[in-house]
XYZ file of N, CA and C in Angstrom:
642
model
N -73.229 54.698 98.327
C -72.133 53.771 98.646
C -71.925 52.701 97.582
N -73.139 52.494 97.150
C -73.260 51.385 96.154
C -72.652 51.973 94.822
N -72.724 53.125 94.503
C -72.355 53.822 93.286
C -70.825 53.905 93.436
N -70.261 54.089 94.522
C -68.820 54.278 94.732
C -68.258 52.876 94.436
N -68.725 51.983 94.953
C -68.199 50.599 94.555
C -68.118 50.321 93.218
N -69.181 50.619 92.517
C -69.273 50.382 90.938
C -68.202 51.234 90.251
N -67.953 52.461 90.645
C -66.945 53.283 90.059
C -65.536 52.810 90.233
N -65.436 52.288 91.430
C -64.021 51.814 91.865
C -63.614 50.471 91.036
N -64.714 49.730 90.842
C -64.686 48.429 90.080
C -64.206 48.742 88.646
N -64.939 49.753 87.979
C -64.645 50.117 86.702
C -63.170 50.597 86.425
N -62.775 51.483 87.512
C -61.481 51.926 87.459
C -60.404 50.915 87.657
N -60.699 49.942 88.314
C -59.820 48.933 88.568
C -59.639 47.910 87.263
N -60.761 47.692 86.655
C -60.807 46.956 85.498
C -60.186 47.671 84.312
N -60.285 48.927 84.303
C -59.648 49.684 83.342
C -58.199 49.756 83.276
N -57.640 49.699 84.507
C -56.277 49.731 84.577
C -55.656 48.387 84.445
N -56.425 47.360 84.759
C -56.041 46.034 84.422
C -56.074 45.814 82.836
N -56.866 46.543 82.197
C -56.952 46.419 80.696
C -55.780 47.010 80.109
N -55.045 47.986 80.667
C -53.872 48.624 80.000
C -52.765 47.587 80.232
N -52.672 46.871 81.349
C -51.597 45.962 81.588
C -52.066 44.368 81.212
N -52.868 44.372 80.286
C -53.308 43.025 79.948
C -52.132 42.285 79.183
N -51.415 43.036 78.404
C -50.298 42.281 77.778
C -49.362 41.850 78.678
N -49.191 42.625 79.830
C -48.145 42.063 80.751
C -48.689 40.967 81.562
N -49.918 41.057 81.801
C -50.414 39.914 82.626
C -50.863 38.651 81.905
N -50.940 38.938 80.578
C -51.423 37.876 79.712
C -50.536 36.660 79.825
N -49.137 36.724 79.863
C -48.419 35.444 80.101
C -48.605 34.744 81.418
N -48.901 35.337 82.339
C -49.366 34.705 83.549
C -50.634 33.893 83.311
N -51.430 34.514 82.537
C -52.872 33.876 82.258
C -52.419 32.573 81.600
N -51.538 32.722 80.544
C -51.297 31.622 79.673
C -50.152 30.576 80.248
N -49.784 30.775 81.583
C -48.798 30.043 82.352
C -47.519 30.311 81.694
N -47.168 31.470 81.322
C -45.889 31.852 80.814
C -45.204 32.946 81.609
N -43.824 33.045 81.323
C -43.232 34.152 82.066
C -43.437 35.434 81.339
N -43.482 36.393 82.020
C -43.820 37.654 81.547
C -42.420 38.516 81.149
N -42.590 39.100 80.200
C -41.434 39.883 79.556
C -41.319 41.294 80.303
N -40.278 41.589 80.904
C -40.278 42.896 81.666
C -40.517 43.892 80.629
N -41.295 44.986 80.976
C -41.621 46.126 80.182
C -40.268 47.006 79.931
N -39.877 47.165 78.785
C -38.661 48.089 78.689
C -38.902 49.506 78.925
N -38.141 50.069 79.691
C -38.274 51.361 79.878
C -37.591 52.391 79.028
N -36.715 51.722 77.987
C -36.086 52.553 77.286
C -36.993 53.047 76.048
N -36.565 54.191 75.451
C -37.199 54.879 74.409
C -36.802 54.141 73.040
N -37.731 54.076 72.215
C -37.512 53.339 70.890
C -36.836 54.352 69.976
N -35.672 53.896 69.434
C -34.769 54.715 68.571
C -34.878 54.111 66.961
N -35.544 54.813 66.191
C -35.560 54.281 64.803
C -34.305 54.370 64.024
N -33.291 55.039 64.398
C -31.989 55.140 63.774
C -31.053 53.936 64.182
N -31.487 53.423 65.310
C -30.627 52.354 65.702
C -30.847 51.103 65.130
N -29.739 50.295 64.458
C -30.091 49.054 63.645
C -30.576 47.997 64.632
N -31.350 47.181 63.990
C -31.931 45.991 64.812
C -30.806 44.859 64.536
N -30.460 44.274 65.783
C -29.420 43.309 65.749
C -29.828 41.972 64.931
N -31.142 41.677 65.018
C -31.571 40.563 64.372
C -31.578 40.869 62.737
N -31.978 41.987 62.419
C -31.902 42.317 61.049
C -30.470 42.429 60.458
N -29.576 42.984 61.337
C -28.142 43.038 60.905
C -27.606 41.577 60.687
N -27.970 40.732 61.571
C -27.496 39.215 61.594
C -28.022 38.714 60.275
N -29.341 38.980 59.926
C -29.833 38.461 58.741
C -29.277 39.014 57.369
N -28.925 40.273 57.452
C -28.131 40.969 56.319
C -26.791 40.312 56.135
N -26.093 39.974 57.328
C -24.761 39.509 57.289
C -24.815 38.076 56.736
N -25.831 37.210 57.253
C -25.910 35.944 56.722
C -26.298 35.899 55.219
N -27.049 36.839 54.806
C -27.398 36.929 53.423
C -26.069 37.250 52.587
N -25.349 38.165 53.070
C -24.030 38.533 52.487
C -23.110 37.321 52.424
N -23.024 36.645 53.502
C -22.154 35.429 53.514
C -22.529 34.332 52.423
N -24.006 34.157 52.542
C -24.553 33.224 51.487
C -24.223 33.629 50.193
N -24.328 34.952 49.896
C -24.241 35.489 48.499
C -22.747 35.212 48.062
N -21.764 35.597 49.056
C -20.365 35.438 48.817
C -20.117 33.979 48.499
N -20.714 32.962 49.346
C -20.467 31.680 49.070
C -21.003 31.145 47.804
N -22.164 31.709 47.426
C -22.806 31.308 46.146
C -22.064 31.956 44.987
N -21.291 33.106 45.189
C -20.538 33.780 44.230
C -19.248 32.912 44.070
N -18.615 32.549 45.154
C -17.506 31.687 45.133
C -17.837 30.335 44.382
N -18.924 29.766 44.747
C -19.295 28.412 44.212
C -19.476 28.692 42.716
N -20.097 29.766 42.362
C -20.348 30.018 40.893
C -19.096 30.292 40.236
N -18.003 30.910 40.876
C -16.676 31.062 40.254
C -15.951 29.826 40.086
N -16.220 28.911 41.149
C -15.556 27.606 41.167
C -16.046 26.833 39.976
N -17.461 26.906 39.872
C -18.124 26.186 38.791
C -17.599 26.694 37.419
N -17.516 28.038 37.278
C -17.014 28.734 36.146
C -15.584 28.245 35.701
N -14.851 28.290 36.653
C -13.377 27.780 36.559
C -13.396 26.431 36.188
N -14.180 25.552 36.761
C -14.161 24.286 36.384
C -14.740 23.943 35.099
N -15.859 24.787 34.675
C -16.334 24.603 33.273
C -15.247 25.084 32.198
N -14.402 26.124 32.593
C -13.519 26.762 31.650
C -12.366 25.641 31.587
N -11.920 25.002 32.758
C -10.971 24.009 32.696
C -11.398 22.714 31.965
N -12.586 22.409 32.083
C -13.240 21.199 31.399
C -13.198 21.497 29.860
N -13.689 22.780 29.510
C -13.671 23.067 28.109
C -12.232 23.204 27.424
N -11.336 23.689 28.324
C -9.978 23.734 27.897
C -9.395 22.268 27.713
N -9.718 21.446 28.578
C -9.239 19.970 28.424
C -9.889 19.301 27.202
N -11.273 19.708 27.088
C -11.990 19.122 25.928
C -11.207 19.716 24.613
N -11.069 20.955 24.595
C -10.296 21.452 23.426
C -8.893 21.029 23.301
N -8.135 20.782 24.166
C -6.920 20.134 24.150
C -7.041 18.642 23.661
N -8.006 17.937 24.306
C -8.230 16.624 23.914
C -8.644 16.513 22.362
N -9.572 17.496 21.878
C -9.835 17.554 20.576
C -8.682 17.808 19.571
N -7.793 18.744 20.019
C -6.515 19.099 19.220
C -5.735 17.811 19.277
N -5.527 17.219 20.400
C -4.728 16.042 20.448
C -5.222 14.973 19.627
N -6.530 14.683 19.637
C -7.143 13.819 18.844
C -7.087 13.998 17.399
N -7.203 15.279 16.997
C -7.063 15.813 15.556
C -5.541 15.565 15.281
N -4.648 15.833 15.923
C -3.217 15.630 15.606
C -2.844 14.121 15.492
N -3.341 13.450 16.406
C -3.417 11.998 16.488
C -3.856 11.275 15.042
N -5.052 11.717 14.817
C -5.756 11.203 13.623
C -4.888 11.687 12.365
N -4.302 12.886 12.316
C -3.442 13.338 11.184
C -2.225 12.533 11.130
N -1.615 12.216 12.369
C -0.390 11.371 12.429
C -0.703 10.072 11.909
N -1.798 9.447 12.305
C -2.263 8.161 11.935
C -2.456 8.048 10.453
N -3.250 9.015 9.853
C -3.452 9.075 8.450
C -2.227 9.300 7.731
N -1.179 10.017 8.206
C -0.011 10.237 7.495
C 0.788 9.062 7.454
N 0.899 8.256 8.551
C 1.495 7.026 8.746
C 0.931 5.952 7.851
N -0.412 5.964 7.786
C -1.288 5.065 6.930
C -0.875 5.318 5.473
N -0.954 6.694 5.195
C -0.531 7.017 3.708
C 0.865 6.654 3.365
N 1.760 6.822 4.371
C 3.238 6.413 4.129
C 3.227 4.889 3.909
N 2.613 4.246 4.844
C 2.550 2.628 4.615
C 2.058 2.293 3.369
N 0.871 2.818 2.821
C 0.245 2.548 1.518
C 1.149 2.880 0.505
N 1.948 4.037 0.501
C 2.755 4.329 -0.528
C 3.975 3.312 -0.612
N 4.488 3.065 0.645
C 5.710 2.036 0.794
C 5.238 0.744 0.221
N 3.974 0.302 0.554
C 3.428 -0.910 -0.102
C 3.330 -0.823 -1.451
N 2.794 0.296 -1.969
C 2.596 0.431 -3.434
C 3.900 0.400 -4.067
N 4.913 0.930 -3.504
C 6.235 0.993 -4.177
C 6.875 -0.332 -4.164
N 6.775 -1.083 -3.083
C 7.188 -2.442 -2.995
C 6.513 -3.228 -4.001
N 5.158 -3.158 -4.073
C 4.501 -3.990 -5.181
C 4.891 -3.589 -6.605
N 4.972 -2.313 -6.857
C 5.589 -1.819 -8.048
C 7.014 -2.332 -8.344
N 7.890 -2.266 -7.421
C 9.265 -2.849 -7.630
C 9.116 -4.361 -7.822
N 8.163 -5.049 -7.145
C 8.158 -6.616 -7.219
C 7.636 -6.794 -8.798
N 6.472 -6.147 -9.131
C 6.013 -6.350 -10.470
C 6.915 -6.029 -11.430
N 7.786 -4.998 -11.258
C 8.817 -4.546 -12.276
C 9.860 -5.675 -12.377
N 10.205 -6.285 -11.195
C 11.150 -7.261 -11.161
C 10.654 -8.459 -11.873
N 9.324 -8.817 -11.645
C 8.708 -9.892 -12.340
C 8.730 -9.611 -13.950
N 8.398 -8.459 -14.280
C 8.334 -8.254 -15.723
C 9.674 -8.293 -16.366
N 10.707 -7.765 -15.593
C 11.966 -7.867 -16.078
C 12.476 -9.270 -16.226
N 12.284 -10.113 -15.234
C 12.539 -11.447 -15.332
C 11.823 -12.212 -16.366
N 10.609 -11.858 -16.678
C 9.720 -12.486 -17.700
C 10.330 -12.060 -19.051
N 10.645 -10.746 -19.130
C 11.222 -10.215 -20.372
C 12.652 -10.955 -20.709
N 13.354 -11.126 -19.667
C 14.761 -11.761 -19.925
C 14.420 -13.136 -20.229
N 13.502 -13.946 -19.538
C 13.334 -15.272 -20.009
C 12.741 -15.320 -21.433
N 11.906 -14.391 -21.787
C 11.346 -14.451 -23.204
C 12.400 -14.153 -24.100
N 13.418 -13.213 -23.828
C 14.550 -12.904 -24.681
C 15.458 -14.095 -24.701
N 15.755 -14.709 -23.713
C 16.618 -15.738 -23.783
C 15.979 -17.001 -24.479
N 14.670 -17.211 -24.273
C 14.036 -18.143 -24.929
C 13.909 -17.893 -26.470
N 13.735 -16.636 -26.829
C 13.776 -16.249 -28.369
C 15.191 -16.564 -28.948
N 16.408 -16.197 -28.043
C 17.631 -16.447 -28.690
C 17.933 -17.895 -28.699
N 17.584 -18.714 -27.800
C 17.674 -20.238 -27.907
C 16.846 -20.714 -29.022
N 15.579 -20.318 -29.236
C 14.785 -20.699 -30.311
C 15.438 -20.272 -31.631
N 15.911 -19.170 -31.652
C 16.538 -18.740 -32.891
C 17.889 -19.480 -33.228
N 18.602 -19.761 -32.206
C 19.774 -20.664 -32.361
C 19.352 -21.972 -32.993
N 18.364 -22.638 -32.318
C 18.016 -23.953 -32.809
C 17.404 -23.858 -34.247
N 16.541 -22.880 -34.520
C 16.126 -22.649 -35.763
C 17.293 -22.577 -36.841
N 18.266 -21.673 -36.349
C 19.304 -21.421 -37.344
C 20.075 -22.673 -37.533
N 20.369 -23.369 -36.407
C 21.192 -24.620 -36.648
C 20.502 -25.613 -37.471
N 19.155 -25.757 -37.179
C 18.366 -26.630 -37.993
C 18.361 -26.375 -39.266
N 18.223 -24.988 -39.661
C 18.336 -24.566 -40.969
C 19.756 -24.783 -41.756
N 20.657 -24.624 -40.822
C 22.074 -24.735 -41.382
C 22.326 -26.256 -41.599
N 21.754 -27.141 -40.703
C 21.927 -28.487 -40.893
C 21.159 -28.998 -42.213
N 19.992 -28.421 -42.359
C 19.301 -28.829 -43.766
C 20.008 -28.342 -44.831
N 20.503 -27.090 -44.744
C 21.186 -26.555 -45.884
C 22.508 -27.404 -46.105
N 23.131 -27.823 -45.141
C 24.312 -28.679 -45.363
C 24.081 -29.934 -45.785
N 23.003 -30.552 -45.233
C 22.565 -31.860 -45.802
C 22.175 -31.841 -47.335
N 21.352 -30.588 -47.567
C 20.997 -30.489 -48.930
C 22.168 -30.219 -49.878
N 23.094 -29.433 -49.392
C 24.368 -29.203 -50.175
C 25.132 -30.588 -50.399
N 25.063 -31.382 -49.314
C 25.880 -32.683 -49.351
C 25.087 -33.631 -50.513
N 23.771 -33.523 -50.301
C 23.086 -34.355 -51.266
C 23.360 -33.869 -52.603
N 23.392 -32.480 -52.806
C 23.589 -31.998 -54.207
C 25.029 -32.470 -54.727
N 26.040 -32.207 -53.785
C 27.459 -32.635 -54.091
C 27.339 -34.068 -54.407
N 26.809 -34.796 -53.684
C 26.739 -36.277 -53.966
C 26.087 -36.631 -55.258
N 24.967 -36.002 -55.541
C 24.376 -36.132 -56.795
C 25.150 -35.756 -57.988
N 25.713 -34.494 -57.780
C 26.708 -34.035 -58.833
C 27.843 -34.912 -59.106
N 28.431 -35.389 -57.960
C 29.422 -36.454 -57.967
C 29.200 -37.664 -58.724
N 27.906 -38.013 -58.425
C 27.571 -39.294 -59.015
C 27.176 -39.096 -60.479
N 26.526 -38.005 -60.831
C 26.523 -37.675 -62.218
C 27.606 -37.400 -62.976
N 28.672 -36.763 -62.355
C 29.968 -36.540 -62.942
C 30.774 -37.740 -63.175
N 30.536 -38.625 -62.268
C 31.394 -39.937 -62.431
C 30.664 -40.826 -63.312
N 29.417 -40.776 -63.385
C 28.599 -41.471 -64.461
C 28.900 -41.068 -65.926
N 28.966 -39.723 -66.076
C 29.556 -39.052 -67.198
C 30.948 -39.430 -67.593
N 31.815 -39.468 -66.692
C 33.258 -39.741 -66.907
C 33.243 -41.312 -67.441
N 32.471 -42.077 -66.588
C 32.597 -43.463 -66.907
C 32.068 -43.823 -68.231
N 31.012 -43.141 -68.645
C 30.541 -43.237 -70.038
C 31.614 -42.814 -71.061
N 32.226 -41.631 -70.770
C 33.031 -41.102 -71.563
C 34.367 -42.001 -71.786
N 34.767 -42.573 -70.647
C 35.903 -43.456 -70.643
C 35.553 -44.728 -71.433
N 34.360 -45.294 -71.158
C 33.773 -46.414 -71.851
C 33.736 -46.307 -73.410
N 33.239 -45.012 -73.864
C 33.226 -44.667 -75.167
C 34.726 -44.635 -75.756
N 35.597 -43.990 -75.060
C 36.996 -43.719 -75.523
C 37.661 -45.034 -75.634
N 37.385 -45.907 -74.755
C 38.006 -47.234 -74.726
C 37.399 -48.097 -75.965
N 36.158 -47.991 -76.131
C 35.614 -48.680 -77.295
C 36.218 -48.184 -78.586
N 36.414 -46.772 -78.614
C 37.027 -46.161 -79.835
C 38.377 -46.761 -80.022
N 39.229 -46.811 -78.856
C 40.569 -47.366 -78.910
C 40.603 -48.803 -79.298
N 39.712 -49.501 -78.730
C 39.730 -51.027 -79.146
C 39.414 -51.149 -80.652
N 38.526 -50.204 -81.142
C 38.295 -50.533 -82.512
C 39.492 -50.166 -83.524
N 40.341 -49.328 -83.028
C 41.548 -48.769 -83.864
C 41.335 -47.970 -85.040
N 40.312 -47.149 -84.981
C 39.916 -46.332 -85.986
C 40.779 -45.005 -85.926
N 41.421 -44.640 -84.769
C 42.099 -43.472 -84.645
C 43.642 -43.702 -84.990
N 44.301 -42.581 -85.250
C 45.684 -42.678 -85.487
C 46.505 -42.801 -84.200
N 47.709 -43.098 -84.187
C 48.502 -43.153 -83.043
C 48.666 -41.838 -82.285
N 48.732 -40.788 -83.201
C 48.716 -39.435 -82.422
C 47.469 -39.036 -81.759
N 46.425 -39.365 -82.235
C 45.058 -39.040 -81.706
C 44.929 -39.891 -80.586
N 45.401 -41.137 -80.687
C 45.123 -42.039 -79.553
C 46.017 -41.544 -78.318
N 47.373 -40.990 -78.515
C 48.172 -40.454 -77.464
C 47.525 -39.215 -76.936
N 46.945 -38.338 -77.586
C 46.135 -37.068 -76.990
C 45.028 -37.503 -76.241
N 44.316 -38.416 -76.759
C 43.131 -38.891 -76.052
C 43.487 -39.633 -74.722
N 44.584 -40.389 -74.729
C 44.966 -41.015 -73.581
C 45.412 -39.951 -72.499
N 46.327 -38.896 -72.947
C 46.557 -37.887 -72.105
C 45.484 -37.010 -71.535
N 44.493 -36.894 -72.245
C 43.294 -36.095 -71.887
C 42.495 -36.826 -70.818
N 42.417 -38.202 -71.049
C 41.611 -39.064 -70.075
C 42.407 -39.530 -68.893
N 43.727 -39.404 -68.821
C 44.580 -39.924 -67.797
C 44.214 -39.231 -66.405
N 43.916 -37.979 -66.621
C 43.539 -37.374 -65.299
C 42.170 -37.804 -64.690
N 41.320 -37.755 -65.754
C 39.898 -38.142 -65.230
C 39.793 -39.611 -64.792
N 40.593 -40.548 -65.327
C 40.429 -41.899 -64.873
C 41.127 -42.151 -63.583
N 41.988 -41.206 -63.178
C 42.706 -41.435 -61.886
C 41.760 -41.114 -60.819
N 40.658 -40.340 -61.114
C 39.855 -39.955 -59.931
C 38.555 -40.897 -59.847
N 38.367 -41.678 -60.805
C 37.270 -42.678 -60.761
C 37.673 -43.826 -59.887
N 36.577 -44.440 -59.160
C 36.953 -45.750 -58.423
C 37.151 -46.749 -59.356
N 37.771 -47.707 -58.754
C 38.186 -48.939 -59.514
C 37.109 -49.812 -59.823
N 36.835 -49.921 -60.967
C 35.564 -50.784 -61.412
C 35.961 -51.667 -62.647
N 35.107 -52.314 -63.131
C 35.383 -53.056 -64.406
C 35.862 -52.205 -65.548
N 35.318 -51.209 -65.735
C 35.706 -50.354 -66.761
C 36.851 -49.590 -66.550
N 37.024 -49.215 -65.170
C 38.192 -48.416 -64.689
C 39.428 -49.393 -64.839
N 39.426 -50.574 -64.496
C 40.520 -51.581 -64.606
C 40.803 -51.680 -66.129
N 39.767 -51.768 -66.879
C 40.010 -51.979 -68.206
C 40.680 -50.801 -68.851
N 40.297 -49.487 -68.408
C 40.985 -48.318 -68.943
C 42.339 -48.193 -68.405
N 42.587 -48.607 -67.301
C 44.025 -48.660 -66.641
C 44.892 -49.532 -67.502
N 44.350 -50.801 -67.761
C 45.166 -51.633 -68.627
C 45.488 -51.222 -69.954
N 44.437 -50.354 -70.485
C 44.650 -49.912 -71.873
C 45.636 -48.842 -72.119
N 45.672 -48.034 -70.926
C 46.520 -46.807 -70.875
C 47.823 -47.166 -70.530
N 48.120 -48.367 -70.169
C 49.524 -48.689 -69.765
C 50.450 -48.662 -71.060
N 51.655 -48.161 -71.014
C 52.401 -48.245 -72.177
C 52.785 -49.586 -72.483
N 52.905 -49.955 -73.928
C 53.270 -51.387 -74.348
C 54.764 -51.365 -74.542
């Protein structure tokens, strides 16, 4: 009897050992999961695994879309950068061209102004030279005229002195009476013209009185 009791106890505990997993939640104060009576099918997909795969696919698609957006953004940024670089280059070219045109225009204006100044200076020098030449010529002409007048005056004075001396000698000769009447007549006719040009003086009056017909 005693051996029977021991055998039954072992059998009971061995049966309880097979259902330990089902009874374990009760031991841990948890609800037990009913034991599935369905057979395991290896070809049937696991819903949890499928959900994970689907989530991974969605995440990959999102990452792909995000990468595409980033790529498009980078392309757009690069295009804008290139356009900005081209616009900046064109703007710099236009500015350089305008600056060059401005410098050329300023240089032309300066050249024209300097040319005008040179022309005015040359004209002023030319006019000054003409005026100076005119005054020098006038001064030279005045000096020549003055010199000629002085020469004429000296010649006139010398000629008058010679004529006066000649008249005085002729008068002295006539007064002495050494000439014949014919010679005296010719001498009087020769000197009549010269004595008319002499100024009236002592000797001139004397010659006029002598040359009067008696």
